[in-house]
Amino acid sequence: INPVINKNKEKIVLYVGRLYNENKRIDRLLYIWKNLDKIKDGWRLIIVGDGPDKKMLEDLSIKYNLKNVTFTGADSPEKYYSKASVFCLTSSYESFGMVITEAMQHAVVPIVFSSYATASEIINDNVDGFLIPPFDMDIYSDKLNLLMSDDNLRNNMATKAANSVKKFSLNNIGKEWIKLLNSI
């Protein structure tokens, strides 16, 4: 993984993934966005992906009267990663969380629930992203608000995210496999 850093980030909070609410729990992200309504000042939430719950989630965003929310449908996430500043994942469970590493590769600061082991293997909490205690919506909202309102913190964490994700490069993973195989 080689960082692809765009210095001209926009005020975009991004979700990328399947719109399957049972596991991905995008409804939590919409609820958090609703609670930040008065302090979003020019920020947009972009939800990239498709799935069986897209209509339900669009209806929920209407019910919450959410502003500045876009559902793109199925689309290549690259162009969104390059513009986004913050990446949100509100899943109950992820096997690895490839979207987290993709976001970090583009210097997008991740905020995720620490409800699965790999989250803490990818993110250094309070360094290159935020790990939120499982399903604590208030802390999640506070951390998202902090990133949206503190440009210096966000930019610093973005740089660290792009650097720390290098540990998942093909070269580094290959070295780890060789080390493991040699130890057997």
PDB file of C-alpha atoms in Angstrom:
ATOM      1  CA  ILE A   1       0.000   0.000   0.000  1.00  0.00           C
ATOM      2  CA  ASN A   2       1.506   3.276  -1.081  1.00  0.00           C
ATOM      3  CA  PRO A   3      -0.090   6.481   0.183  1.00  0.00           C
ATOM      4  CA  VAL A   4      -1.966   8.583  -2.356  1.00  0.00           C
ATOM      5  CA  ILE A   5      -2.268  11.964  -0.674  1.00  0.00           C
ATOM      6  CA  ASN A   6      -4.333  14.820  -2.054  1.00  0.00           C
ATOM      7  CA  LYS A   7      -3.431  18.043  -0.261  1.00  0.00           C
ATOM      8  CA  ASN A   8      -6.747  19.653  -1.302  1.00  0.00           C
ATOM      9  CA  LYS A   9      -9.097  17.734   0.945  1.00  0.00           C
ATOM     10  CA  GLU A  10     -12.716  18.820   1.135  1.00  0.00           C
ATOM     11  CA  LYS A  11     -15.141  18.923   4.052  1.00  0.00           C
ATOM     12  CA  ILE A  12     -16.360  15.408   3.344  1.00  0.00           C
ATOM     13  CA  VAL A  13     -17.183  12.650   5.801  1.00  0.00           C
ATOM     14  CA  LEU A  14     -17.176   9.371   3.879  1.00  0.00           C
ATOM     15  CA  TYR A  15     -18.658   5.907   4.217  1.00  0.00           C
ATOM     16  CA  VAL A  16     -17.746   3.216   1.677  1.00  0.00           C
ATOM     17  CA  GLY A  17     -19.316  -0.214   1.749  1.00  0.00           C
ATOM     18  CA  ARG A  18     -22.303  -2.402   1.208  1.00  0.00           C
ATOM     19  CA  LEU A  19     -25.614  -0.920   2.303  1.00  0.00           C
ATOM     20  CA  TYR A  20     -26.601  -3.904   4.402  1.00  0.00           C
ATOM     21  CA  ASN A  21     -27.732  -2.482   7.700  1.00  0.00           C
ATOM     22  CA  GLU A  22     -27.805  -5.679   9.777  1.00  0.00           C
ATOM     23  CA  ASN A  23     -23.997  -5.701   9.950  1.00  0.00           C
ATOM     24  CA  LYS A  24     -22.824  -2.368   8.538  1.00  0.00           C
ATOM     25  CA  ARG A  25     -25.234  -0.311  10.673  1.00  0.00           C
ATOM     26  CA  ILE A  26     -25.214   2.810   8.519  1.00  0.00           C
ATOM     27  CA  ASP A  27     -28.290   3.867  10.497  1.00  0.00           C
ATOM     28  CA  ARG A  28     -25.884   4.669  13.354  1.00  0.00           C
ATOM     29  CA  LEU A  29     -23.919   7.001  11.082  1.00  0.00           C
ATOM     30  CA  LEU A  30     -27.110   8.785  10.007  1.00  0.00           C
ATOM     31  CA  TYR A  31     -28.112   9.164  13.666  1.00  0.00           C
ATOM     32  CA  ILE A  32     -24.686  10.614  14.504  1.00  0.00           C
ATOM     33  CA  TRP A  33     -24.916  12.981  11.523  1.00  0.00           C
ATOM     34  CA  LYS A  34     -28.340  14.132  12.735  1.00  0.00           C
ATOM     35  CA  ASN A  35     -26.879  14.976  16.141  1.00  0.00           C
ATOM     36  CA  LEU A  36     -24.152  17.090  14.525  1.00  0.00           C
ATOM     37  CA  ASP A  37     -26.682  19.063  12.493  1.00  0.00           C
ATOM     38  CA  LYS A  38     -26.038  22.419  14.130  1.00  0.00           C
ATOM     39  CA  ILE A  39     -22.235  22.259  13.939  1.00  0.00           C
ATOM     40  CA  LYS A  40     -21.553  20.797  10.491  1.00  0.00           C
ATOM     41  CA  ASP A  41     -20.716  24.144   8.799  1.00  0.00           C
ATOM     42  CA  GLY A  42     -20.194  23.173   5.174  1.00  0.00           C
ATOM     43  CA  TRP A  43     -19.469  19.502   5.759  1.00  0.00           C
ATOM     44  CA  ARG A  44     -21.058  16.789   3.624  1.00  0.00           C
ATOM     45  CA  LEU A  45     -21.676  13.113   4.302  1.00  0.00           C
ATOM     46  CA  ILE A  46     -21.161  10.917   1.240  1.00  0.00           C
ATOM     47  CA  ILE A  47     -22.286   7.297   1.375  1.00  0.00           C
ATOM     48  CA  VAL A  48     -20.735   5.210  -1.406  1.00  0.00           C
ATOM     49  CA  GLY A  49     -22.206   1.791  -2.029  1.00  0.00           C
ATOM     50  CA  ASP A  50     -25.319  -0.150  -2.813  1.00  0.00           C
ATOM     51  CA  GLY A  51     -27.227  -2.946  -1.218  1.00  0.00           C
ATOM     52  CA  PRO A  52     -30.583  -4.214  -0.053  1.00  0.00           C
ATOM     53  CA  ASP A  53     -31.047  -1.453   2.549  1.00  0.00           C
ATOM     54  CA  LYS A  54     -30.303   1.577   0.372  1.00  0.00           C
ATOM     55  CA  LYS A  55     -33.945   2.712   0.167  1.00  0.00           C
ATOM     56  CA  MET A  56     -34.488   2.228   3.905  1.00  0.00           C
ATOM     57  CA  LEU A  57     -31.398   4.326   4.653  1.00  0.00           C
ATOM     58  CA  GLU A  58     -32.432   7.037   2.192  1.00  0.00           C
ATOM     59  CA  ASP A  59     -35.865   7.088   3.859  1.00  0.00           C
ATOM     60  CA  LEU A  60     -34.209   7.347   7.278  1.00  0.00           C
ATOM     61  CA  SER A  61     -32.169  10.339   6.119  1.00  0.00           C
ATOM     62  CA  ILE A  62     -35.419  11.987   4.978  1.00  0.00           C
ATOM     63  CA  LYS A  63     -37.104  11.131   8.292  1.00  0.00           C
ATOM     64  CA  TYR A  64     -34.171  12.722  10.154  1.00  0.00           C
ATOM     65  CA  ASN A  65     -34.398  15.722   7.783  1.00  0.00           C
ATOM     66  CA  LEU A  66     -30.678  15.413   7.078  1.00  0.00           C
ATOM     67  CA  LYS A  67     -28.941  18.003   4.970  1.00  0.00           C
ATOM     68  CA  ASN A  68     -25.788  17.517   2.918  1.00  0.00           C
ATOM     69  CA  VAL A  69     -26.100  13.731   2.661  1.00  0.00           C
ATOM     70  CA  THR A  70     -25.480  12.008  -0.675  1.00  0.00           C
ATOM     71  CA  PHE A  71     -26.060   8.357  -1.521  1.00  0.00           C
ATOM     72  CA  THR A  72     -23.975   7.686  -4.640  1.00  0.00           C
ATOM     73  CA  GLY A  73     -25.001   4.096  -5.257  1.00  0.00           C
ATOM     74  CA  ALA A  74     -22.422   1.686  -6.623  1.00  0.00           C
ATOM     75  CA  ASP A  75     -19.427   3.743  -7.702  1.00  0.00           C
ATOM     76  CA  SER A  76     -15.659   3.521  -7.623  1.00  0.00           C
ATOM     77  CA  PRO A  77     -14.576   4.854  -4.215  1.00  0.00           C
ATOM     78  CA  GLU A  78     -11.183   6.179  -5.363  1.00  0.00           C
ATOM     79  CA  LYS A  79     -12.428   9.641  -6.325  1.00  0.00           C
ATOM     80  CA  TYR A  80     -14.212   9.968  -2.977  1.00  0.00           C
ATOM     81  CA  TYR A  81     -11.231   8.819  -0.917  1.00  0.00           C
ATOM     82  CA  SER A  82      -9.050  11.411  -2.632  1.00  0.00           C
ATOM     83  CA  LYS A  83     -11.388  14.267  -1.615  1.00  0.00           C
ATOM     84  CA  ALA A  84     -12.623  13.095   1.795  1.00  0.00           C
ATOM     85  CA  SER A  85     -11.180  14.221   5.124  1.00  0.00           C
ATOM     86  CA  VAL A  86     -12.834  11.767   7.527  1.00  0.00           C
ATOM     87  CA  PHE A  87     -13.885   8.136   7.073  1.00  0.00           C
ATOM     88  CA  CYS A  88     -16.640   6.662   9.249  1.00  0.00           C
ATOM     89  CA  LEU A  89     -17.355   2.990   9.757  1.00  0.00           C
ATOM     90  CA  THR A  90     -20.146   2.091  12.174  1.00  0.00           C
ATOM     91  CA  SER A  91     -20.224  -1.667  11.587  1.00  0.00           C
ATOM     92  CA  SER A  92     -20.982  -4.158  14.304  1.00  0.00           C
ATOM     93  CA  TYR A  93     -18.333  -6.438  12.814  1.00  0.00           C
ATOM     94  CA  GLU A  94     -15.714  -6.438  10.049  1.00  0.00           C
ATOM     95  CA  SER A  95     -13.412  -9.310   9.145  1.00  0.00           C
ATOM     96  CA  PHE A  96     -10.426  -7.108   8.244  1.00  0.00           C
ATOM     97  CA  GLY A  97     -11.761  -3.716   7.255  1.00  0.00           C
ATOM     98  CA  MET A  98     -10.048  -3.191   3.913  1.00  0.00           C
ATOM     99  CA  VAL A  99     -11.972   0.077   3.505  1.00  0.00           C
ATOM    100  CA  ILE A 100     -10.186   1.419   6.582  1.00  0.00           C
ATOM    101  CA  THR A 101      -6.764   0.807   5.039  1.00  0.00           C
ATOM    102  CA  GLU A 102      -7.962   2.227   1.715  1.00  0.00           C
ATOM    103  CA  ALA A 103      -9.108   5.404   3.465  1.00  0.00           C
ATOM    104  CA  MET A 104      -5.865   5.730   5.420  1.00  0.00           C
ATOM    105  CA  GLN A 105      -3.868   5.180   2.227  1.00  0.00           C
ATOM    106  CA  HIS A 106      -5.539   8.372   0.943  1.00  0.00           C
ATOM    107  CA  ALA A 107      -4.855  10.276   4.196  1.00  0.00           C
ATOM    108  CA  VAL A 108      -8.472  10.080   5.313  1.00  0.00           C
ATOM    109  CA  VAL A 109      -8.767   9.880   9.113  1.00  0.00           C
ATOM    110  CA  PRO A 110     -10.850   6.863  10.197  1.00  0.00           C
ATOM    111  CA  ILE A 111     -13.323   6.695  13.068  1.00  0.00           C
ATOM    112  CA  VAL A 112     -14.560   3.175  13.807  1.00  0.00           C
ATOM    113  CA  PHE A 113     -16.133   1.206  16.622  1.00  0.00           C
ATOM    114  CA  SER A 114     -13.611  -1.102  18.309  1.00  0.00           C
ATOM    115  CA  SER A 115     -16.099  -3.972  18.156  1.00  0.00           C
ATOM    116  CA  TYR A 116     -13.773  -6.269  16.188  1.00  0.00           C
ATOM    117  CA  ALA A 117     -10.132  -7.179  16.777  1.00  0.00           C
ATOM    118  CA  THR A 118      -8.701  -6.001  13.479  1.00  0.00           C
ATOM    119  CA  ALA A 119      -9.770  -2.397  14.099  1.00  0.00           C
ATOM    120  CA  SER A 120      -7.048  -1.987  16.723  1.00  0.00           C
ATOM    121  CA  GLU A 121      -4.531  -3.747  14.472  1.00  0.00           C
ATOM    122  CA  ILE A 122      -5.112  -1.122  11.789  1.00  0.00           C
ATOM    123  CA  ILE A 123      -5.733   2.072  13.780  1.00  0.00           C
ATOM    124  CA  ASN A 124      -3.505   3.562  16.483  1.00  0.00           C
ATOM    125  CA  ASP A 125      -6.159   5.205  18.646  1.00  0.00           C
ATOM    126  CA  ASN A 126      -5.811   8.979  18.976  1.00  0.00           C
ATOM    127  CA  VAL A 127      -2.788   8.894  16.643  1.00  0.00           C
ATOM    128  CA  ASP A 128      -3.925   8.044  13.110  1.00  0.00           C
ATOM    129  CA  GLY A 129      -7.630   7.583  13.783  1.00  0.00           C
ATOM    130  CA  PHE A 130     -10.152   7.020  16.532  1.00  0.00           C
ATOM    131  CA  LEU A 131     -11.350   3.735  18.018  1.00  0.00           C
ATOM    132  CA  ILE A 132     -14.695   4.205  19.723  1.00  0.00           C
ATOM    133  CA  PRO A 133     -15.972   1.876  22.474  1.00  0.00           C
ATOM    134  CA  PRO A 134     -18.580  -0.372  20.863  1.00  0.00           C
ATOM    135  CA  PHE A 135     -21.660   1.541  19.931  1.00  0.00           C
ATOM    136  CA  ASP A 136     -21.133   4.596  22.149  1.00  0.00           C
ATOM    137  CA  MET A 137     -22.834   7.107  19.881  1.00  0.00           C
ATOM    138  CA  ASP A 138     -21.992  10.079  22.115  1.00  0.00           C
ATOM    139  CA  ILE A 139     -18.238   9.462  22.035  1.00  0.00           C
ATOM    140  CA  TYR A 140     -18.420   8.778  18.293  1.00  0.00           C
ATOM    141  CA  SER A 141     -20.234  12.110  17.778  1.00  0.00           C
ATOM    142  CA  ASP A 142     -17.693  13.935  19.948  1.00  0.00           C
ATOM    143  CA  LYS A 143     -14.714  12.536  18.009  1.00  0.00           C
ATOM    144  CA  LEU A 144     -16.317  13.278  14.653  1.00  0.00           C
ATOM    145  CA  ASN A 145     -17.098  16.816  15.784  1.00  0.00           C
ATOM    146  CA  LEU A 146     -13.502  17.214  16.977  1.00  0.00           C
ATOM    147  CA  LEU A 147     -12.105  16.173  13.593  1.00  0.00           C
ATOM    148  CA  MET A 148     -14.555  18.384  11.721  1.00  0.00           C
ATOM    149  CA  SER A 149     -13.710  21.436  13.802  1.00  0.00           C
ATOM    150  CA  ASP A 150      -9.936  21.102  14.315  1.00  0.00           C
ATOM    151  CA  ASP A 151      -8.063  21.395  11.008  1.00  0.00           C
ATOM    152  CA  ASN A 152      -4.626  20.989  12.600  1.00  0.00           C
ATOM    153  CA  LEU A 153      -5.567  17.800  14.434  1.00  0.00           C
ATOM    154  CA  ARG A 154      -7.258  16.355  11.354  1.00  0.00           C
ATOM    155  CA  ASN A 155      -4.331  17.154   9.060  1.00  0.00           C
ATOM    156  CA  ASN A 156      -1.810  15.770  11.554  1.00  0.00           C
ATOM    157  CA  MET A 157      -3.770  12.537  11.980  1.00  0.00           C
ATOM    158  CA  ALA A 158      -4.235  12.258   8.192  1.00  0.00           C
ATOM    159  CA  THR A 159      -0.481  12.390   7.633  1.00  0.00           C
ATOM    160  CA  LYS A 160       0.063   9.763  10.327  1.00  0.00           C
ATOM    161  CA  ALA A 161      -2.683   7.568   8.833  1.00  0.00           C
ATOM    162  CA  ALA A 162      -1.038   7.640   5.405  1.00  0.00           C
ATOM    163  CA  ASN A 163       2.314   6.728   6.946  1.00  0.00           C
ATOM    164  CA  SER A 164       1.124   4.018   9.336  1.00  0.00           C
ATOM    165  CA  VAL A 165      -0.858   2.150   6.683  1.00  0.00           C
ATOM    166  CA  LYS A 166       2.415   1.386   4.899  1.00  0.00           C
ATOM    167  CA  LYS A 167       2.785  -1.558   7.291  1.00  0.00           C
ATOM    168  CA  PHE A 168       0.167  -3.294   5.118  1.00  0.00           C
ATOM    169  CA  SER A 169       2.188  -2.912   1.910  1.00  0.00           C
ATOM    170  CA  LEU A 170       2.764  -6.037  -0.147  1.00  0.00           C
ATOM    171  CA  ASN A 171       6.473  -5.864   0.634  1.00  0.00           C
ATOM    172  CA  ASN A 172       5.945  -5.638   4.410  1.00  0.00           C
ATOM    173  CA  ILE A 173       3.274  -8.355   4.485  1.00  0.00           C
ATOM    174  CA  GLY A 174       5.570 -10.578   2.393  1.00  0.00           C
ATOM    175  CA  LYS A 175       8.375 -10.096   4.919  1.00  0.00           C
ATOM    176  CA  GLU A 176       6.013 -11.054   7.752  1.00  0.00           C
ATOM    177  CA  TRP A 177       4.995 -14.243   5.928  1.00  0.00           C
ATOM    178  CA  ILE A 178       8.629 -15.177   5.333  1.00  0.00           C
ATOM    179  CA  LYS A 179       9.416 -14.560   9.006  1.00  0.00           C
ATOM    180  CA  LEU A 180       6.440 -16.716  10.027  1.00  0.00           C
ATOM    181  CA  LEU A 181       7.365 -19.552   7.668  1.00  0.00           C
ATOM    182  CA  ASN A 182      10.990 -19.483   8.813  1.00  0.00           C
ATOM    183  CA  SER A 183       9.867 -19.805  12.424  1.00  0.00           C
ATOM    184  CA  ILE A 184       8.068 -23.094  11.775  1.00  0.00           C
TER     185      ILE A 184
END
